Each structure stands twice: as structure tokens, then as C-alpha cells.
Coordinates of C-alpha atoms in Angstrom, one line a residue:
X1309 CA 3.8 13.4 -1.7
X1310 CA 1.4 9.9 -2.6
X1311 CA 1.7 6.2 -0.9
X1312 CA 2.1 3.4 -3.2
X1313 CA 2.1 -0.4 -2.8
X1314 CA 4.1 -2.5 -4.7
X1315 CA 3.5 -6.5 -4.6
X1316 CA 5.9 -8.8 -5.6
X1317 CA 5.4 -12.9 -6.1
X1318 CA 4.7 -15.1 -8.5
X1319 CA 3.4 -16.9 -6.6
X1320 CA 0.3 -13.9 -5.8
X1321 CA 0.5 -14.3 -9.5
X1322 CA -0.3 -17.6 -10.2
X1323 CA -3.2 -17.3 -7.5
X1324 CA -1.1 -19.8 -5.2
X1325 CA -1.9 -17.7 -2.6
X1326 CA -4.1 -14.6 -2.4
X1327 CA -2.9 -11.2 -1.8
X1328 CA -3.9 -9.9 1.8
X1329 CA -1.3 -7.0 1.9
X1330 CA -3.7 -4.6 -0.2
X1331 CA -6.7 -4.8 2.0
X1332 CA -4.7 -4.7 5.4
X1333 CA -2.3 -1.3 3.9
X1334 CA -5.5 0.2 3.1
X1335 CA -6.6 -0.6 6.5
X1336 CA -3.2 0.9 8.3
X1337 CA -3.5 3.9 6.5
X1338 CA -7.2 5.3 6.4
X1339 CA -6.7 4.1 10.8
X1340 CA -4.4 7.2 10.6
X1341 CA -6.8 9.4 7.6
X1342 CA -3.8 8.7 5.3
X1343 CA -4.9 6.9 1.1
X1344 CA -3.6 4.5 -1.2
X1345 CA -2.9 6.5 -4.4
X1346 CA -1.1 3.2 -6.3
X1347 CA -0.8 -0.7 -6.0
X1348 CA 1.7 -2.8 -8.4
X1349 CA 2.1 -6.1 -8.4
X1350 CA 5.2 -8.3 -10.0
X1351 CA 6.1 -11.6 -10.8
X1352 CA 9.7 -12.8 -9.7
X1353 CA 11.3 -11.3 -13.0
X1354 CA 14.5 -9.3 -12.0
X1355 CA 13.7 -6.9 -15.0
X1356 CA 10.6 -5.9 -14.4
X1357 CA 11.3 -5.6 -10.8
X1358 CA 14.6 -3.0 -11.4
X1359 CA 12.6 -1.5 -14.0
X1360 CA 9.8 -0.5 -11.6
X1361 CA 11.6 0.6 -9.0
X1362 CA 14.0 2.8 -10.8
X1363 CA 10.7 4.4 -12.1
X1364 CA 9.6 5.1 -8.3
X1365 CA 12.4 5.6 -7.0
X1366 CA 13.0 8.8 -9.0
X1367 CA 8.8 10.0 -7.7
X1368 CA 9.0 12.0 -4.4
X1369 CA 6.8 8.3 -3.0
X1370 CA 6.4 7.1 0.0
X1371 CA 6.5 3.5 -0.9
X1372 CA 5.9 -0.1 0.5
X1373 CA 7.3 -2.9 -0.9
X1374 CA 6.4 -6.7 0.2
X1375 CA 8.0 -10.2 -1.3
X1376 CA 11.7 -11.1 -2.4
X1377 CA 14.1 -10.1 0.6
X1378 CA 15.2 -13.5 1.3
X1379 CA 18.4 -15.4 0.5
X1380 CA 16.9 -17.8 -2.0
X1381 CA 17.7 -18.1 -5.7
X1382 CA 13.8 -16.7 -5.9
X1383 CA 14.5 -13.9 -3.8
X1384 CA 15.5 -10.8 -6.0
X1385 CA 14.7 -7.5 -4.6
X1386 CA 17.1 -6.9 -2.5
X1387 CA 19.2 -7.7 -5.6
X1388 CA 17.7 -5.9 -8.3
X1389 CA 16.8 -2.1 -5.0
X1390 CA 20.8 -2.2 -5.5
X1391 CA 20.3 -2.2 -9.2
X1392 CA 17.7 0.5 -9.5
X1393 CA 19.7 2.5 -7.5
X1394 CA 23.0 1.7 -8.8
X1395 CA 24.4 0.8 -6.1
X1396 CA 26.3 -2.6 -4.6
X1397 CA 24.5 -4.4 -1.6
X1398 CA 26.4 -4.6 2.1
X1399 CA 25.9 -6.7 5.3
X1400 CA 24.4 -3.8 7.0
X1401 CA 26.0 -3.9 10.6
X1402 CA 22.6 -3.3 12.4
X1403 CA 21.0 -6.0 10.4
X1404 CA 24.3 -8.2 11.4
X1405 CA 23.5 -8.2 14.6
X1406 CA 20.1 -8.5 14.9
X1407 CA 20.0 -11.7 12.6
X1408 CA 23.1 -13.0 15.4
X1409 CA 20.1 -13.5 18.0
X1410 CA 17.8 -14.5 15.5
X1411 CA 21.3 -17.3 15.4
X1412 CA 21.4 -17.6 18.9
X1413 CA 17.3 -17.9 19.5
X1414 CA 17.0 -20.5 18.0
X1415 CA 20.2 -22.7 18.8
X1416 CA 19.3 -21.9 22.6
X1417 CA 15.9 -23.5 22.0
X1418 CA 17.1 -26.0 20.3
X1419 CA 19.7 -26.4 23.3
X1420 CA 23.0 -25.7 21.6
X1421 CA 25.7 -23.4 21.6
X1422 CA 25.2 -20.9 17.7
X1423 CA 27.3 -21.3 15.2
X1424 CA 28.1 -17.7 13.9
X1425 CA 30.7 -19.3 11.4
X1426 CA 28.6 -22.7 10.2
X1427 CA 27.5 -22.4 6.2
X1428 CA 24.1 -22.7 6.9
X1429 CA 24.3 -19.1 8.9
X1430 CA 26.7 -17.6 6.9
X1431 CA 24.2 -17.8 4.3
X1432 CA 22.0 -16.2 6.9
X1433 CA 24.1 -12.9 6.7
X1434 CA 22.7 -12.4 3.6
X1435 CA 19.3 -11.4 3.9
X1436 CA 21.2 -8.5 6.2
X1437 CA 22.4 -8.0 2.5
X1438 CA 21.4 -4.5 1.3
X1439 CA 21.4 -1.3 -1.1
X1440 CA 24.7 1.0 0.3
X1441 CA 23.3 3.9 2.0
X1442 CA 20.1 2.0 3.3
X1443 CA 18.5 1.7 6.9
X1444 CA 17.0 -0.9 8.8
X1445 CA 13.3 -1.6 9.7
X1446 CA 12.5 -4.2 12.8
X1447 CA 11.1 -7.2 13.1
X1448 CA 9.3 -7.9 15.7
X1449 CA 8.6 -11.1 15.2
X1450 CA 12.0 -13.5 14.1
X1451 CA 14.4 -9.9 14.5
X1452 CA 15.6 -11.0 10.6
X1453 CA 15.0 -6.5 9.8
X1454 CA 13.8 -4.5 6.6
X1455 CA 14.8 -1.9 4.9
X1456 CA 14.4 1.4 3.9
X1457 CA 16.2 3.5 1.5
X1458 CA 15.8 7.3 0.2
X1459 CA 14.1 8.1 -3.1
X1460 CA 17.3 9.7 -5.5
X1461 CA 14.6 12.1 -6.0
X1462 CA 15.2 14.0 -2.2
X1463 CA 11.8 13.3 -1.3
X1464 CA 9.8 10.3 0.0
X1465 CA 11.4 6.7 0.1
X1466 CA 10.6 2.8 -0.1
X1467 CA 9.9 0.9 2.5
X1468 CA 10.6 -3.5 1.8
X1469 CA 10.1 -6.3 4.2
X1470 CA 9.3 -9.6 3.7
X1471 CA 6.0 -11.1 1.8
X1472 CA 4.8 -12.8 5.0
X1473 CA 1.7 -11.1 6.2
X1474 CA 2.6 -12.0 9.8
X1475 CA 6.0 -10.1 9.7
X1476 CA 5.5 -7.0 7.1
X1477 CA 2.1 -6.5 8.4
X1478 CA 4.0 -4.6 11.9
X1479 CA 6.8 -3.3 9.3
X1480 CA 4.9 -1.1 7.9
X1481 CA 2.6 0.0 11.1
X1482 CA 6.0 0.8 12.6
X1483 CA 8.0 3.2 9.6
X1484 CA 3.9 5.1 9.8
X1485 CA 4.6 5.4 13.5
X1486 CA 7.6 6.1 14.0
X1487 CA 8.2 8.3 10.6
X1488 CA 5.1 9.7 9.4
X1489 CA 3.1 10.7 12.5
X1490 CA 3.5 14.0 11.4
X1491 CA 1.0 13.4 8.2
X1492 CA -1.4 11.4 10.3
X1493 CA -5.6 13.1 9.9
X1494 CA -3.9 16.7 8.3
X1495 CA -6.2 16.3 5.0
X1496 CA -10.0 16.5 5.9
X1497 CA -11.8 13.7 3.8
X1498 CA -15.6 13.8 3.7
X1499 CA -16.8 11.6 1.3
X1500 CA -21.6 11.7 0.5
X1501 CA -23.4 9.4 -2.3
X1502 CA -26.9 8.0 -3.3
X1503 CA -28.0 5.1 -5.7
X1504 CA -29.5 6.6 -8.6
X1505 CA -32.0 3.6 -10.1
X1506 CA -32.3 1.9 -14.1
X1507 CA -30.5 5.9 -15.2
X1508 CA -27.1 5.4 -17.5
X1509 CA -24.1 6.8 -16.5
X1510 CA -24.4 8.9 -20.4
X1511 CA -27.8 10.8 -19.1
X1512 CA -25.7 12.3 -15.7
X1513 CA -22.0 11.7 -16.9
X1514 CA -23.0 16.5 -17.5
X1515 CA -24.6 17.0 -14.6
X1516 CA -20.6 15.5 -12.6
X1517 CA -18.4 17.4 -14.6
X1518 CA -20.3 20.8 -13.8
X1519 CA -20.2 20.0 -10.4
X1520 CA -16.2 19.0 -10.5
X1521 CA -16.1 22.8 -12.7
X1522 CA -17.8 24.4 -9.7
X1523 CA -15.8 22.5 -6.8
X1524 CA -11.9 21.9 -7.1
X1525 CA -11.1 19.6 -4.2
X1526 CA -14.5 17.2 -4.8
X1527 CA -14.0 14.0 -6.7
X1528 CA -17.2 12.9 -7.9
X1529 CA -17.5 9.2 -8.2
X1530 CA -19.6 6.5 -10.4
X1531 CA -20.1 2.3 -10.0
X1532 CA -22.6 0.8 -11.7
X1533 CA -24.3 -2.3 -10.6
X1534 CA -26.0 -4.3 -13.2
X1535 CA -28.1 -5.3 -9.7
X1536 CA -29.5 -8.5 -9.2
X1537 CA -32.3 -10.7 -7.3
X1538 CA -32.8 -8.2 -4.7
X1539 CA -31.1 -5.3 -6.1
X1540 CA -32.0 -3.6 -9.0
X1541 CA -29.8 -2.3 -11.9
X1542 CA -28.3 1.4 -10.3
X1543 CA -25.1 3.6 -10.7
X1544 CA -23.6 4.2 -6.8
X1545 CA -22.8 8.2 -7.3
X1546 CA -20.7 10.3 -5.1
X1547 CA -19.0 13.1 -4.2
X1548 CA -15.8 12.6 -1.8
X1549 CA -13.1 15.3 -1.0
X1550 CA -12.3 17.9 1.1
X1551 CA -15.4 18.6 3.4
X1552 CA -17.6 21.9 2.9
X1553 CA -16.6 21.6 -1.0
X1554 CA -18.6 17.9 -0.7
X1555 CA -21.3 18.6 1.2
X1556 CA -22.2 22.2 -1.6
X1557 CA -21.1 19.4 -4.5
X1558 CA -23.7 17.1 -3.2
X1559 CA -26.5 19.6 -3.0
X1560 CA -26.1 20.1 -6.2
X1561 CA -26.0 16.7 -7.5
X1562 CA -29.0 15.6 -5.4
X1563 CA -31.0 18.6 -6.7
X1564 CA -29.5 17.9 -10.6
X1565 CA -31.4 14.7 -9.9
X1566 CA -34.2 15.9 -9.2
X1567 CA -33.8 18.1 -12.8
X1568 CA -33.8 14.1 -14.2
X1569 CA -37.0 13.0 -12.2
X1570 CA -34.5 11.1 -11.1
X1571 CA -35.4 7.8 -9.3
X1572 CA -32.3 7.8 -6.1
X1573 CA -31.8 7.1 -2.5
X1574 CA -29.7 7.9 -0.1
X1575 CA -26.7 5.5 0.7
X1576 CA -26.9 4.3 4.0
X1577 CA -23.4 2.2 3.8

């Protein structure tokens, strides 16, 4: 069961707004001993959103999705999720309660009596129309909920939140802490690396392949840097994965580098 992130919004792809969700979700997962497996960015294109969700709903992944769940003409995510699942939208009763609580709060702050059947308030209820079979995600910022729905595969689920970080981030934290605490820190993980100077990747590739062949619970990574005025050209070369295999694989890597007469040093980061 992998964890994925879908970020929706023309404003992200056009550069009008800088995405902050990816680093924050990464932070939330890392703090809980979890890893992010994939990320996709989509514009406000209903056909593409629907096709993407149809594919990811068929997976067993835990998927977080931000953006497009409002009730303006450029918000398509709720409708696309329903289309991808082959179900209709319906006003969720719990969402209705929360939205009406928000309407009452707003009226009280303005010193007026809430009129729930006013056109603008009836329109607000559309934000509570979710695919049939959904459950709500509480929103501590303004009470307008998100929603989640199980995958059609029977494993995993999709969690939908607004594009506003102030709303989405605590909602995703609620999802993790409420529904997936049993997964926290279950995967033992370690990472060690060195900086290899002035050596082409092709020279160390056989060593990398040999390490991965011998240690199946380890991944080898190679991150080249062209260098600058402060740092020589180098490769951030390392191993990551199951801690005991990482230790053995790292020793093998250092032995191999010495045999290649490589100029390297431990990476302190």
C-alpha cells in the first residue's frame, strides 16, 4: 500500500501560486515514519482529472488530493471523483450540518440571523455534495468538510481536501492520526552516503549494480552535482533501506570505492 499525492489547480501549473503541499505532506509523513511514493500535478481539466482518478481508484494506494472541491465553475474535483467511481453526487448529511454551522457562525459574527434557504446559502451546500459512499473529513479552520472514499480495489482510499494549506494540512493530519496510526514507524529505515569527487557515474555503476543484487532490501542512489565555486564536481552516492542491510551494503560500497581509488568523503547531511 503506497501513499500518493494529487495536487489540482491551474494556478499551480501557471505559476500564479507556488505549491506548498508537496513539502508539507512529505514532512507530515516523515514525522510518522511513512514515505511518499508518488506525486501528480493536474490542471483544472475535468477529463484529465477523471481519467487520473479512475486509474488511482483502481489501485490499493492511500491517496491525498488537494484542490477543486469548492462550488465555483472552476472546481471540478468532486464531480470528477463521482464520475471516476461511476456514482452520483449527493448532499452528505454530516456535511450539511457542518456547512450550516458555518453559515450560523458567519451570521452571528455579522450580527444577523442566518437565513438557511437564502440562495447564497443553498449554493454553499453544494460544497457538501460528495460521491455516494463518501465520509467527511473535518475541517478545523472553517468547518466546511472534505471527504474520503474507499478505492474500488477494496484496499486504500482517497482523501480530498481544499487547496488552501491552512485547511488541507490539518485535515490530512487528522486522516493520518485517525485512520493510519497503526502504520506509523513500522518500516525500519536507514540511509548513508558519501560524496565522490571527480568520477563519472559510469565508473561506479557496476559497483551500484552489484550492491543492489546482493542486498535486496536496499536501494542505491546516485545524485550528480556539477559543482560550483565552493564545491567540486561530485556524486552524492549512497544506500537506503533496511538498516542492517544498509550497514553491510555501505561497507561494501566503501570497499569498492577504495578499489577504484576514488576521492570521497562521508556525507554529513
